[in-house]
């Protein structure tokens, strides 16, 4: 039988790395403070017919690899059967060597389904039916998969118009983990979008408040924010190319919104002024409620208009963007800090060329009131692979305090992605272990291990007050 390389000491290069991982990292529960898992599937405790439904559907990481490997769209997102789609993925996997997908694929197969087979065309049928049989077992439900990975907290990403009915139901039940929501009001910011007015109608309906002005828009967002807060939400999230910063008086921003409501075209400056005003307004409201705010910055989204029209957004046509970040980000944070209304903030960067920009930026606004108040977030999206994780860790170590870092998250839509925490922890322990081996850190394993435990678990637990 062909054996996987996912062994006990996978990614751990020396004895110090092994001790750090096995003694200080491996056994801690997972706090997944940002993901895109569907709350309804968690509440319904969904059972999956097969691994394709669970593992390939919705995973644009895999879709991109399959397209690159010459797989037709019908076998990726089209009308092929689930088994045919799995076979197409299995055909692709051997060609993902040196891509993180190869590591993740076999780590997930090992941790959830206890298979040591390498996935390829020859093993695909056996693995498909092996996993299908396991998915029929009572402990392989949606919640069973979460519990299997010792998940303590799952934070979903939710639009202000969401009813949070699933979160309410989950809070009323006895579960082994907590499911919390995150408030993501980006659609209310994107005034240049063709869908902006339609979104205002939805927001108006959910808040039960007609939105006819800037004042009523802000009131509607506050109503929804209060509703989220009442239902346990303590985190917001924004996915923007960059932080806007173009100040304008409230009256001027109100005029800009009126132009949009009348169907008039807006200039790029007007759009920027509207976004700046509303984002500052939201950030102040986050501070008032003691929330953590997250900013995912740097993605160039939906670049292939032909395929976006065919399949819709978020189907695998995004990339790293080259956006100016430092100046507007610093101005935005400074504007909040001047008024002493800058809440705990996590900044995620998607362009590795700007790692040090972000790592140094957080130090400008750490004011001693909260340990690690402004965080340089973990490697995100295209950077949540080994090299990206190491570069983020090194930039943060060099520019700030890695000991205050709140660690990894999945940012995933798949219930099989939780081993990415293990992947991160192994890489983290290996980097510290190499430093000990090289004489760059003391051989005091308890000292270093204490930092590892904080990064893997305790810092996040304290930061989010879970």
Short mmCIF file of N, CA, C and O in Angstrom, two decimals, residues 200 210-219 253-254 257-258 261 274:
data_model
loop_
_atom_site.label_atom_id
_atom_site.label_comp_id
_atom_site.label_asym_id
_atom_site.label_seq_id
_atom_site.Cartn_x
_atom_site.Cartn_y
_atom_site.Cartn_z
N UNK A 200 -29.84 48.42 -0.35
CA UNK A 200 -30.47 49.34 0.60
C UNK A 200 -31.92 48.94 0.87
O UNK A 200 -32.41 49.08 2.00
N UNK A 210 -37.37 52.89 6.60
CA UNK A 210 -37.11 53.39 5.25
C UNK A 210 -35.77 54.12 5.18
O UNK A 210 -35.48 54.97 6.04
N UNK A 211 -34.95 53.77 4.21
CA UNK A 211 -33.65 54.44 4.04
C UNK A 211 -33.78 55.46 2.93
O UNK A 211 -33.82 55.12 1.74
N UNK A 212 -33.86 56.71 3.32
CA UNK A 212 -34.04 57.80 2.35
C UNK A 212 -32.96 58.86 2.47
O UNK A 212 -32.96 59.84 1.73
N UNK A 213 -32.03 58.67 3.41
CA UNK A 213 -31.01 59.69 3.67
C UNK A 213 -29.82 59.02 4.33
O UNK A 213 -29.87 57.85 4.73
N UNK A 214 -28.75 59.79 4.48
CA UNK A 214 -27.57 59.28 5.18
C UNK A 214 -27.91 58.97 6.63
O UNK A 214 -27.47 57.95 7.17
N UNK A 215 -28.69 59.83 7.25
CA UNK A 215 -29.07 59.62 8.64
C UNK A 215 -29.82 58.30 8.81
O UNK A 215 -29.53 57.52 9.72
N UNK A 216 -30.79 58.04 7.93
CA UNK A 216 -31.58 56.80 8.07
C UNK A 216 -30.74 55.58 7.71
O UNK A 216 -30.95 54.50 8.28
N UNK A 217 -29.78 55.71 6.80
CA UNK A 217 -28.87 54.59 6.51
C UNK A 217 -28.06 54.24 7.75
O UNK A 217 -27.95 53.06 8.12
N UNK A 218 -27.51 55.25 8.40
CA UNK A 218 -26.72 55.00 9.62
C UNK A 218 -27.59 54.42 10.73
O UNK A 218 -27.16 53.51 11.46
N UNK A 219 -28.83 54.92 10.85
CA UNK A 219 -29.74 54.40 11.86
C UNK A 219 -30.06 52.92 11.60
O UNK A 219 -30.13 52.12 12.54
N UNK A 253 -21.59 64.26 2.25
CA UNK A 253 -21.79 62.82 2.10
C UNK A 253 -23.28 62.52 1.91
O UNK A 253 -23.66 61.64 1.12
N UNK A 254 -24.13 63.26 2.62
CA UNK A 254 -25.56 63.11 2.43
C UNK A 254 -25.98 63.43 1.00
O UNK A 254 -26.85 62.74 0.43
N UNK A 257 -25.10 60.51 -1.31
CA UNK A 257 -26.07 59.43 -1.24
C UNK A 257 -27.35 59.79 -1.98
O UNK A 257 -27.95 58.95 -2.67
N UNK A 258 -27.79 61.04 -1.87
CA UNK A 258 -28.99 61.46 -2.59
C UNK A 258 -28.81 61.34 -4.10
O UNK A 258 -29.74 60.94 -4.82
N UNK A 261 -29.31 57.75 -4.89
CA UNK A 261 -30.72 57.36 -4.78
C UNK A 261 -31.53 57.85 -5.97
O UNK A 261 -32.53 57.22 -6.34
N UNK A 274 -17.86 58.85 0.49
CA UNK A 274 -18.96 58.13 1.12
C UNK A 274 -18.44 56.94 1.93
O UNK A 274 -18.83 56.74 3.09
#
